[in-house]
mmCIF file of C-alpha atoms in Angstrom:
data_model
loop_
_atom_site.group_PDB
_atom_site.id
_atom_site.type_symbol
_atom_site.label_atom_id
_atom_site.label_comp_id
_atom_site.label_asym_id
_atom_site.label_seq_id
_atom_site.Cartn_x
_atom_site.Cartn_y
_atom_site.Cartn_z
ATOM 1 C CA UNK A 25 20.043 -66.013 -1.633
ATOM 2 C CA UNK A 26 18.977 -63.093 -4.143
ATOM 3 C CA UNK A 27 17.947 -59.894 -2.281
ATOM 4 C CA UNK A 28 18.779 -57.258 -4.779
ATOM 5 C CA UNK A 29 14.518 -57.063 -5.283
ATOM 6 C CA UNK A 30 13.597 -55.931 -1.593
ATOM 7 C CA UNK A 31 12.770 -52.039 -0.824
ATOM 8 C CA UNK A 32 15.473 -50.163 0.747
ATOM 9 C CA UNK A 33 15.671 -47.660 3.092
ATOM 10 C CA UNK A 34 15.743 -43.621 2.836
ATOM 11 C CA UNK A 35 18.196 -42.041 3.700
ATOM 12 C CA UNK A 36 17.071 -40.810 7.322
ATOM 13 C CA UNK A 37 18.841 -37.115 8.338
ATOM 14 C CA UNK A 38 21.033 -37.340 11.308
ATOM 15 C CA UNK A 39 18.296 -36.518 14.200
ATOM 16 C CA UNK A 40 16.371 -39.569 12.476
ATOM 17 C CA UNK A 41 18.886 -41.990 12.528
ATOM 18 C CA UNK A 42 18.674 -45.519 14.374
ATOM 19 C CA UNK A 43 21.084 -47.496 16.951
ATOM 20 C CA UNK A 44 20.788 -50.771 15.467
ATOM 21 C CA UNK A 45 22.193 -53.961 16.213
ATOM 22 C CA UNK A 46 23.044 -57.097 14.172
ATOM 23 C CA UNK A 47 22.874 -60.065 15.262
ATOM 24 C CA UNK A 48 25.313 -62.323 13.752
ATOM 25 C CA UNK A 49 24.506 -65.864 15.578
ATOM 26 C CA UNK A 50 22.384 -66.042 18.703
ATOM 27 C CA UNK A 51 24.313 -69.004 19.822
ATOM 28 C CA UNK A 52 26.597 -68.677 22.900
ATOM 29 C CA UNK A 53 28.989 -71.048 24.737
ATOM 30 C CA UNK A 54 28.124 -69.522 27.895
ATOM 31 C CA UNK A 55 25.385 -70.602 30.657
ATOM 32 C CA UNK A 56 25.897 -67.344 32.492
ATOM 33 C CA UNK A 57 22.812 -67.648 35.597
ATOM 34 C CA UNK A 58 21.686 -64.276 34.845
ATOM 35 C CA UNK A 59 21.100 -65.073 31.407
ATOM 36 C CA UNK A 60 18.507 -66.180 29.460
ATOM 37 C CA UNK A 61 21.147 -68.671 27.300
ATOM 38 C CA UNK A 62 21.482 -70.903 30.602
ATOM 39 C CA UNK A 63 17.700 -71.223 30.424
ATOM 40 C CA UNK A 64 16.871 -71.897 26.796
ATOM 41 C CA UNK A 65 16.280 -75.877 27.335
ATOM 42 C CA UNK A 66 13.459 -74.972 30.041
ATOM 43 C CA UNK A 67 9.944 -73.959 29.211
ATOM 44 C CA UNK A 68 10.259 -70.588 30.805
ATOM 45 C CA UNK A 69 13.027 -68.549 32.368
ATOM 46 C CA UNK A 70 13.443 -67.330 35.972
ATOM 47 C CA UNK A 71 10.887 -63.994 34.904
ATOM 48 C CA UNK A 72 8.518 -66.076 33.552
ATOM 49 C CA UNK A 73 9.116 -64.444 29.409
ATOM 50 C CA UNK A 74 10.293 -67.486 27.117
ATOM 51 C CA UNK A 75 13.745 -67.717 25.351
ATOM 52 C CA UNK A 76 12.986 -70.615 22.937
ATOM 53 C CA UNK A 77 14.388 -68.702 19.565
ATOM 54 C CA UNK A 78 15.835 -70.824 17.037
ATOM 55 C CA UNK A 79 19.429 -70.544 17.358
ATOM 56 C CA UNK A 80 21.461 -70.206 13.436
ATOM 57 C CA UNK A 81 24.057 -67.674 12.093
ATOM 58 C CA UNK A 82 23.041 -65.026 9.702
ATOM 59 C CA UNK A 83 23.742 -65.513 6.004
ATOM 60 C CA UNK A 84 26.701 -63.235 4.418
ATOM 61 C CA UNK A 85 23.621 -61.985 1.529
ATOM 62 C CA UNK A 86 21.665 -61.247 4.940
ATOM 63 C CA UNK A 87 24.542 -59.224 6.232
ATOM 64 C CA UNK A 88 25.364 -57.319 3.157
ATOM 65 C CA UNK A 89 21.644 -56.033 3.109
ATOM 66 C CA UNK A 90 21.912 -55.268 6.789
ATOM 67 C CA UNK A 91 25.457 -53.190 6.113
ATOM 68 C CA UNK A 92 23.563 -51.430 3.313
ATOM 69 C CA UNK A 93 20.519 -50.343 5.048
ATOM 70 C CA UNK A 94 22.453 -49.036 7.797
ATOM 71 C CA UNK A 95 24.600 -46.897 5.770
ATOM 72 C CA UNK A 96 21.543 -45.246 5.094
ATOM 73 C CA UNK A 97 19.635 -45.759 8.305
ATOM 74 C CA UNK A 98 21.976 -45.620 11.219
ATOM 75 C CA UNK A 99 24.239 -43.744 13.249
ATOM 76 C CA UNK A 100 25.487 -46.726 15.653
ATOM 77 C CA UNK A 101 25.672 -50.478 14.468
ATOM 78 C CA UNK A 102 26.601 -53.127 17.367
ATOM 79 C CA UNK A 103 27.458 -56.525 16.188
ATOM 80 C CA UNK A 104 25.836 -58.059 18.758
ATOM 81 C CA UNK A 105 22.360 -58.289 20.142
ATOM 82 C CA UNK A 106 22.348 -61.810 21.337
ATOM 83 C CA UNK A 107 24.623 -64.462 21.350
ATOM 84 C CA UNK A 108 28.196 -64.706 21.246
ATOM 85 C CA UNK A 109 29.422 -63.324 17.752
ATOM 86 C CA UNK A 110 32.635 -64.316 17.809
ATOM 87 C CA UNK A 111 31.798 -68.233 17.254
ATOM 88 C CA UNK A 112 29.599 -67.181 13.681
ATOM 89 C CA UNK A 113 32.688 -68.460 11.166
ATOM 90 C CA UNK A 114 33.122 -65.515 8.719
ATOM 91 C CA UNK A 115 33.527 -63.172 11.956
ATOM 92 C CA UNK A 116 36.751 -61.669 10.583
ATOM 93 C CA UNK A 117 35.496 -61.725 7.044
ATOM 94 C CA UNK A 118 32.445 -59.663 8.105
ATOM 95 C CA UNK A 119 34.445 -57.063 10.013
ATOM 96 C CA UNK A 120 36.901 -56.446 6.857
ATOM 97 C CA UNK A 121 33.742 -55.203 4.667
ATOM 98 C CA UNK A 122 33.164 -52.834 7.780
ATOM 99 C CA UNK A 123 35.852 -50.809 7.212
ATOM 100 C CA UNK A 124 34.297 -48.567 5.140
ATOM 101 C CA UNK A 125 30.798 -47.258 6.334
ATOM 102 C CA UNK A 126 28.833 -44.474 7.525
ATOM 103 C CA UNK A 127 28.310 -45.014 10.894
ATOM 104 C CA UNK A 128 29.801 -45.877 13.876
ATOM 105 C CA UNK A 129 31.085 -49.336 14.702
ATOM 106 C CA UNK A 130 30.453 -51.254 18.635
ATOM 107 C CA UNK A 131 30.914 -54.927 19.528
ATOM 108 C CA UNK A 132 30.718 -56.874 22.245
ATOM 109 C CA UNK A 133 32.291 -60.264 23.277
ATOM 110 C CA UNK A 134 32.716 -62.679 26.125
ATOM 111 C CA UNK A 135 36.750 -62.724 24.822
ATOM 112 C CA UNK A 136 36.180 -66.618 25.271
ATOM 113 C CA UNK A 137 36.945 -67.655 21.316
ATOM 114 C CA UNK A 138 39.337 -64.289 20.438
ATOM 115 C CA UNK A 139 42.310 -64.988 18.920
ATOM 116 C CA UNK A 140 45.314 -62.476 17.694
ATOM 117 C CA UNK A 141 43.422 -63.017 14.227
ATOM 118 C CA UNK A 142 40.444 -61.605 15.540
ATOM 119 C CA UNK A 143 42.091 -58.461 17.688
ATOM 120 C CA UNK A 144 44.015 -57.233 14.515
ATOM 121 C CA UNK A 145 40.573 -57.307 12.366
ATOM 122 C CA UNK A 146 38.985 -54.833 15.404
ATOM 123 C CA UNK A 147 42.197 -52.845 14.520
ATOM 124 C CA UNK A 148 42.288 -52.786 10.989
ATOM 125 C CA UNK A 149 38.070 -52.165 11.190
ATOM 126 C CA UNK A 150 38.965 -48.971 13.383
ATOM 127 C CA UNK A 151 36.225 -49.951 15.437
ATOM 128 C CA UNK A 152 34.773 -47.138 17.569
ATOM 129 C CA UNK A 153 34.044 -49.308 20.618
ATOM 130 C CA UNK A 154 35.122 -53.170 21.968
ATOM 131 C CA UNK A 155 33.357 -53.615 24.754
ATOM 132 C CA UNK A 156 34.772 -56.811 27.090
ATOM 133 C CA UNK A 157 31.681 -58.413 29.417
ATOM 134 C CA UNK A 158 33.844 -59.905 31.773
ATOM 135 C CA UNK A 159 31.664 -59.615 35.143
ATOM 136 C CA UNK A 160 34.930 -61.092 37.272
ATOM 137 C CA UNK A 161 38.908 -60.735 37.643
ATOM 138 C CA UNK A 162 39.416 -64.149 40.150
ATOM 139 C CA UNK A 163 38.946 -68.038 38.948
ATOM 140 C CA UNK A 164 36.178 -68.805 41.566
ATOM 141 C CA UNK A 165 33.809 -66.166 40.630
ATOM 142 C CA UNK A 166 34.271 -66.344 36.998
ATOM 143 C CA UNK A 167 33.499 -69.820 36.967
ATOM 144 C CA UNK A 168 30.433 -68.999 38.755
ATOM 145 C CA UNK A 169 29.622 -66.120 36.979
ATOM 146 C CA UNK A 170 30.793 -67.100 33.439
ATOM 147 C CA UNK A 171 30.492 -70.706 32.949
ATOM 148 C CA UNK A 172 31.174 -72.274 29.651
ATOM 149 C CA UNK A 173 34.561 -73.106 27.100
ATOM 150 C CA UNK A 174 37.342 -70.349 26.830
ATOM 151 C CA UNK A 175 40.156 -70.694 24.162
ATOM 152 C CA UNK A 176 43.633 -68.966 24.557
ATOM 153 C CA UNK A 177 44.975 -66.312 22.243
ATOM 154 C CA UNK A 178 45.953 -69.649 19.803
ATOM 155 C CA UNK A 179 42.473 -71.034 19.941
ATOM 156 C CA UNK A 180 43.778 -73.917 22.154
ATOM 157 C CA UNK A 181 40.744 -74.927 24.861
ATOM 158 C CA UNK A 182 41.847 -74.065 28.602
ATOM 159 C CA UNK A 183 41.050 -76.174 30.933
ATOM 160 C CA UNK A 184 38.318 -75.243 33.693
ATOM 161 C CA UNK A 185 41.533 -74.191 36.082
ATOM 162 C CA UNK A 186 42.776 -72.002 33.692
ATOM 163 C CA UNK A 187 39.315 -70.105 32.273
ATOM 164 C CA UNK A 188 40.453 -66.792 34.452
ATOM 165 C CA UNK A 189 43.705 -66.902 33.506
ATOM 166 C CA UNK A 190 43.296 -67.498 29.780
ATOM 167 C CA UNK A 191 40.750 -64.231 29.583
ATOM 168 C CA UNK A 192 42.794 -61.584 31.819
ATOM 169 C CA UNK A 193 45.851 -62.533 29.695
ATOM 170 C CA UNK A 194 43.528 -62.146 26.426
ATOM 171 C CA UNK A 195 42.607 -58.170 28.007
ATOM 172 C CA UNK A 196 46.091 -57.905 29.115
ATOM 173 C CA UNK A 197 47.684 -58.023 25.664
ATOM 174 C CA UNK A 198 44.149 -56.494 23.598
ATOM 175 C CA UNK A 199 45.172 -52.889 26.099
ATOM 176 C CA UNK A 200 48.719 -53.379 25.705
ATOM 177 C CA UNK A 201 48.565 -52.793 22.055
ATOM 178 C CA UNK A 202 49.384 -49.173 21.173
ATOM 179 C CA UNK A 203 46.766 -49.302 18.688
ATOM 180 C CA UNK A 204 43.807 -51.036 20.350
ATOM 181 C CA UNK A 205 40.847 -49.644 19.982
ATOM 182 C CA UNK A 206 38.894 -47.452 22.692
ATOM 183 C CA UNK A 207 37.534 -50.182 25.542
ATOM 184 C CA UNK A 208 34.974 -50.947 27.934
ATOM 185 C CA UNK A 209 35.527 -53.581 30.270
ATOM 186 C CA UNK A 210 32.790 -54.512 31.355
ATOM 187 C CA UNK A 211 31.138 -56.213 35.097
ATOM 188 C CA UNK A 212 27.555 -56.653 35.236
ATOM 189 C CA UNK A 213 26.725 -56.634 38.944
ATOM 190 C CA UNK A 214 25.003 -59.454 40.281
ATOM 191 C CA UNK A 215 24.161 -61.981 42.974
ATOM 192 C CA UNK A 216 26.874 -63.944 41.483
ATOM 193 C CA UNK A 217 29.860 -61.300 41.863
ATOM 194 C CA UNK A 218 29.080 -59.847 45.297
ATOM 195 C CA UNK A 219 31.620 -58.767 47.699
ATOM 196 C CA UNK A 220 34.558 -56.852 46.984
ATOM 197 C CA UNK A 221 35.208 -58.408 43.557
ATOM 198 C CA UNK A 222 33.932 -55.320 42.011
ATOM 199 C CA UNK A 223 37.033 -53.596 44.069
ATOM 200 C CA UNK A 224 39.381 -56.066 42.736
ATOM 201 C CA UNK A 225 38.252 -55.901 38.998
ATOM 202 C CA UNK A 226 38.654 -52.020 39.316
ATOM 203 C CA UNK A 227 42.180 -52.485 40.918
ATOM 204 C CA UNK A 228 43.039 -54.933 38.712
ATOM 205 C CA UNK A 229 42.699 -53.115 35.538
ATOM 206 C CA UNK A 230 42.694 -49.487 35.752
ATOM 207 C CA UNK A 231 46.442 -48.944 36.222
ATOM 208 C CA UNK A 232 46.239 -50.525 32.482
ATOM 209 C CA UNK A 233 43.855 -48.479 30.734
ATOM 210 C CA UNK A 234 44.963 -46.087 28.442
ATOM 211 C CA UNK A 235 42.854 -42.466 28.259
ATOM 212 C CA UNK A 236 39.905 -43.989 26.365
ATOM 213 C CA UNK A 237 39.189 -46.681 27.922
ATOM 214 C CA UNK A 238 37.264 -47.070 31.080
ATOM 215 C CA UNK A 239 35.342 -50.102 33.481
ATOM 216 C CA UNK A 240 31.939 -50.112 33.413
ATOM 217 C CA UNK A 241 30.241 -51.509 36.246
ATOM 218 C CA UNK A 242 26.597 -51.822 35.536
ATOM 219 C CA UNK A 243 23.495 -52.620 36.881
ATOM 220 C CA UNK A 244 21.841 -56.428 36.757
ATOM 221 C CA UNK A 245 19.002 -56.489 34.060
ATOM 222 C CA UNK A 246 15.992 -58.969 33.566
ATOM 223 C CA UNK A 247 16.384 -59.252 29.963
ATOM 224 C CA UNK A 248 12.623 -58.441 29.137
ATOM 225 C CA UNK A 249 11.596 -59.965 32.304
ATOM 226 C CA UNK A 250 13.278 -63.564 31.475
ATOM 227 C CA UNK A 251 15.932 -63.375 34.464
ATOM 228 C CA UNK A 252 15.237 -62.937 37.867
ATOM 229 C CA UNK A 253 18.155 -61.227 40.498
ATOM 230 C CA UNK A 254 18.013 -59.518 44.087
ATOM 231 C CA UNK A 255 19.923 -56.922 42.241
ATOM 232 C CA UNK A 256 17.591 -56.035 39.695
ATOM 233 C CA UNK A 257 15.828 -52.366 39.956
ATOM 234 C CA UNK A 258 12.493 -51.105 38.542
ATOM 235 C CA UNK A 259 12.630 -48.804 35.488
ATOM 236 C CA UNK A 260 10.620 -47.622 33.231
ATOM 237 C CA UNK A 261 10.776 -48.746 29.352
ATOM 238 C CA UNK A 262 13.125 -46.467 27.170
ATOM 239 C CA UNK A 263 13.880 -48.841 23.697
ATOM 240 C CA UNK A 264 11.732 -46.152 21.453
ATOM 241 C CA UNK A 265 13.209 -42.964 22.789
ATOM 242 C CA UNK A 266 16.787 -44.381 22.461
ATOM 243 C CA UNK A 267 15.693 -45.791 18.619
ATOM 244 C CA UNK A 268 16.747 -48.974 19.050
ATOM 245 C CA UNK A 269 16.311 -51.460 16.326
ATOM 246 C CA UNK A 270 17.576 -55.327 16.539
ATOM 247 C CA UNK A 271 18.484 -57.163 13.330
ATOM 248 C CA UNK A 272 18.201 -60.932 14.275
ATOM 249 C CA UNK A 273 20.550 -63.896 12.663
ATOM 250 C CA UNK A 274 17.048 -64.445 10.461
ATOM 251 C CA UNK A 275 16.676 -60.862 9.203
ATOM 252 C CA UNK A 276 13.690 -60.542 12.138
ATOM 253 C CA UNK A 277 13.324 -56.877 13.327
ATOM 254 C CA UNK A 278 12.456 -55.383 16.944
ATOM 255 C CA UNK A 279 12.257 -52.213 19.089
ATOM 256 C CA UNK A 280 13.795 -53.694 22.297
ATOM 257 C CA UNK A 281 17.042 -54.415 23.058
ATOM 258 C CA UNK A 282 16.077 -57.090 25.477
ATOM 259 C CA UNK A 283 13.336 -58.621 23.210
ATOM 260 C CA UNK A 284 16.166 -61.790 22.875
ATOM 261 C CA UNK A 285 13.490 -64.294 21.899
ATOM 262 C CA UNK A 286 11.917 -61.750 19.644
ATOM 263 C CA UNK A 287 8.214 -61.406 20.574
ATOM 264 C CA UNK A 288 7.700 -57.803 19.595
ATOM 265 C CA UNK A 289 8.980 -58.333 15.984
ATOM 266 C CA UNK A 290 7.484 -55.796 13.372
ATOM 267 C CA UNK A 291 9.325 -56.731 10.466
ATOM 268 C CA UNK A 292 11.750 -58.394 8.101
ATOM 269 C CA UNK A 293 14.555 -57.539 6.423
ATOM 270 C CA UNK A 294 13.564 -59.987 3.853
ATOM 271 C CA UNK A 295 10.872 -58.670 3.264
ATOM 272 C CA UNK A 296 11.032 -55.158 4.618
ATOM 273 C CA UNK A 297 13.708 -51.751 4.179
ATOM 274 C CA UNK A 298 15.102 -50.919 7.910
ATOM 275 C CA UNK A 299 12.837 -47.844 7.200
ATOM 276 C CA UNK A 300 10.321 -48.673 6.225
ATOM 277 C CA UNK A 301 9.422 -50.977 9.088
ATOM 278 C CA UNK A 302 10.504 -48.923 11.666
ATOM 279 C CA UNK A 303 8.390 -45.496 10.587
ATOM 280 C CA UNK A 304 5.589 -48.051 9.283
ATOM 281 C CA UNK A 305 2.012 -49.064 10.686
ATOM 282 C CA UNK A 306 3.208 -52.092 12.621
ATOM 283 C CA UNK A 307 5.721 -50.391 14.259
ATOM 284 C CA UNK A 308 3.527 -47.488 15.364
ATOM 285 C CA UNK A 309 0.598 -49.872 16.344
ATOM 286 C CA UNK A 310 3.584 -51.757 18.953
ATOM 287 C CA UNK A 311 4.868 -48.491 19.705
ATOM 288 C CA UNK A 312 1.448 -47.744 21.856
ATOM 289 C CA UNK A 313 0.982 -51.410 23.496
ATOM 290 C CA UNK A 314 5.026 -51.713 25.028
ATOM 291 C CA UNK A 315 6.213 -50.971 28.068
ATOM 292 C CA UNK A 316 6.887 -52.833 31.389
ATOM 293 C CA UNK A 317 3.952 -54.090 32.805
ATOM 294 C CA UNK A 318 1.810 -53.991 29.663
ATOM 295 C CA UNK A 319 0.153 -56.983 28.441
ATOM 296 C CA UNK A 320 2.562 -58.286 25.702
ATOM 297 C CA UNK A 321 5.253 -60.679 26.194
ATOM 298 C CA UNK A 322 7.676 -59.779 27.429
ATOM 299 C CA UNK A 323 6.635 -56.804 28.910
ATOM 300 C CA UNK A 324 4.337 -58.390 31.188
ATOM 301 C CA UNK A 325 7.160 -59.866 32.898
ATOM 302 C CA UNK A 326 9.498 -56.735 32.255
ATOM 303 C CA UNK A 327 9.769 -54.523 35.613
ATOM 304 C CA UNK A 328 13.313 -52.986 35.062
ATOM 305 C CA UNK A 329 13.828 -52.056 31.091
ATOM 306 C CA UNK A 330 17.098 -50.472 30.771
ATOM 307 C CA UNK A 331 18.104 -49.479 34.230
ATOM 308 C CA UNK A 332 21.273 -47.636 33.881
ATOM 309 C CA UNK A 333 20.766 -45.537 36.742
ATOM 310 C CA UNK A 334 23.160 -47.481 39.114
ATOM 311 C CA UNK A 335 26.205 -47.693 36.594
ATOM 312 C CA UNK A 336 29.624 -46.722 37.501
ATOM 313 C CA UNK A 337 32.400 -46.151 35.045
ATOM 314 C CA UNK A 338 36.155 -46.081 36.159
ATOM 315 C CA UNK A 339 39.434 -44.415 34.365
ATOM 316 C CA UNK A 340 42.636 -44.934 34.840
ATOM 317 C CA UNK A 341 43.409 -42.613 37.689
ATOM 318 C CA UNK A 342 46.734 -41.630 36.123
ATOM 319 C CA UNK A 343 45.303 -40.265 33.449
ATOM 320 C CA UNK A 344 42.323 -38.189 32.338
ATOM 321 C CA UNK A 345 39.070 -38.606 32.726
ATOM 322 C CA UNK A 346 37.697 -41.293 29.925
ATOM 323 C CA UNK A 347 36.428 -39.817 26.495
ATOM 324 C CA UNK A 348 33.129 -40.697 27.175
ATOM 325 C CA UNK A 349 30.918 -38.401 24.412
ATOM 326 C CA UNK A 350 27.607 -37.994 25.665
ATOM 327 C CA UNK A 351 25.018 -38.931 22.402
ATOM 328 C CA UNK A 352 21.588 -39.088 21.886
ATOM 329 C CA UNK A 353 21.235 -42.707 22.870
ATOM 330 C CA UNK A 354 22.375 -42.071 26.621
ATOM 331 C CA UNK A 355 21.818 -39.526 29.269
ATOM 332 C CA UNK A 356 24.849 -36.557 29.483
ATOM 333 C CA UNK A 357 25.930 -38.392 32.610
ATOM 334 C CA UNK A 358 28.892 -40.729 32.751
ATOM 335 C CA UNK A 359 26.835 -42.666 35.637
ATOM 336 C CA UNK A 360 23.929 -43.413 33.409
ATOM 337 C CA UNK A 361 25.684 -45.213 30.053
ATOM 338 C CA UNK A 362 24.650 -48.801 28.879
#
């Protein structure tokens, strides 16, 4: 695949830049039942938005572009969007050409595939933030919650008994290391995790967290109005104010971070610069029609965007309060963070 051809970006001043995320594969091994991956067999999800995307893994000419346009375009890069991006094969490969860039690096995992290969590449990436969705701490409500194959450290499939186990020993060693890299454990809460399981996952793992790492508990979202939950609150839309931008597997560009079938797409970056589709005519023709409750899928269907106003972070009591830097992206407050 020759790209050298396409436009690139400019180089966007500091108060311009963009939280992007790439999306490496948008295949999973989970069938979590607040997410739109256990529903992508059915005509429509819970919400009533579609998830029928074509699943794939992005190309390593696709990623190189995407690396290079957000050297000049972003402050933030996630590997992540949708999909768990620890199953896309040149994982570790990708990470080592991350370790030199220009902006910051996230990533989030289910743990279920990550092996000691994988750890020591977040290491050796210095990556800024590993954030651990983990939504659980016991066997029953994991396997509720969190359905789907987990592999030990090895890469040796658990069986079903052993899921739990397999992942708390995974975070066990990952904040045992003295060089890990900051954390954010993660429990989305839900109809599925009620009780006092959000007591015992903040229990369980706090006396192990070293100063910057902290639990997030956070609030139940609809995914663009796809899921449906008791739990889930109204809010108001927030994607362009944050300057979000979502680099699918195929290149595909959108505004939302919960646009996971891609509806609101405005670009390519096959076609497009990062750039120039985000500051261009499409863009600022979409800009005026999204929104929850506005007539586009999915925000038709969309009631709570990115409700964040219900989150809860945790520290290590021991220790000092986590080094949570308040950015442009989120609100000052620790209670309010994605």
């Amino acid at each position: 695949m020759e790209l050298s051809h396409l436009p690139v970006s400019r180089e966007l001043a500091a108060n311009e830049r963009l939280r992007v995320s790439i999306e490496l594969t948008n295949i999973c091994n989970f069938s979590c039942p607040f997410c739109p991956q256990a529903y992508k067999h059915e005509a429509l999800a819970p919400a009533g938005a579609p998830y029928n995307r074509r699943q794939g893994m992005m190309a390593p000419e696709l990623f190189e572009r995407a690396v290079a346009e957000c050297n000049r375009a972003a402050d933030t890069v996630e590997l992540g969007f949708f999909g768990e991006q620890t199953l896309h094969k040149r994982y570790v490969e990708f990470l080592r050409a991350l370790q030199t860039r220009r902006f910051a690096l996230e990533l989030n995992t289910n743990l279920s595939f990550v092996t000691h290969e994988i750890m020591q590449a977040w290491i050796d990436a210095r990556v800024d933030l590993v954030r651990l969705s983990l939504d659980a701490v016991t066997p029953e409500v994991f396997n509720r919650a969190r359905p789907g194959q987990v592999r030990d450290l090895s890469g040796r499939v658990v069986a079903e008994r052993d899921r739990m186990r397999a992942i708390n020993e995974k975070v066990a060693h990952w904040l045992a290391l003295p060089d890990h890299r900051p954390t954010r454990l993660v429990f989305v809460k839900s109809s599925h995790n009620t009780g006092d399981e959000k007591r015992k996952f903040v229990e369980h793992w706090t006396p192990r967290l070293a100063a910057k790492d902290y639990v997030l508990a956070k609030q139940v979202l609809s995914y663009g109005g796809k899921t449906a939950d008791p739990l889930v609150l109204p809010h108001r839309c927030n994607v362009w104010e944050m300057r979000f931008l979502m680099i699918d597997w195929r290149g595909v560009l959108s505004p939302c971070n919960l646009d996971t079938n891609m509806d609101l797409a405005f670009g390519s970056l096959l076609e497009d610069s990062l750039t120039g589709a985000y500051f261009g005519a499409r863009a600022a023709a979409l800009r005026q029609r999204t929104g929850c409750g506005k007539d586009l899928t999915p925000c038709r269907t969309c009631v709570d965007g990115n409700n964040w106003t219900r989150n809860e972070t945790f520290a290590n009591p021991l220790l000092a309060a986590p080094a949570i830097s308040p950015s442009r992206h989120v609100p000052s407050s620790a209670a309010s963070l994605p």
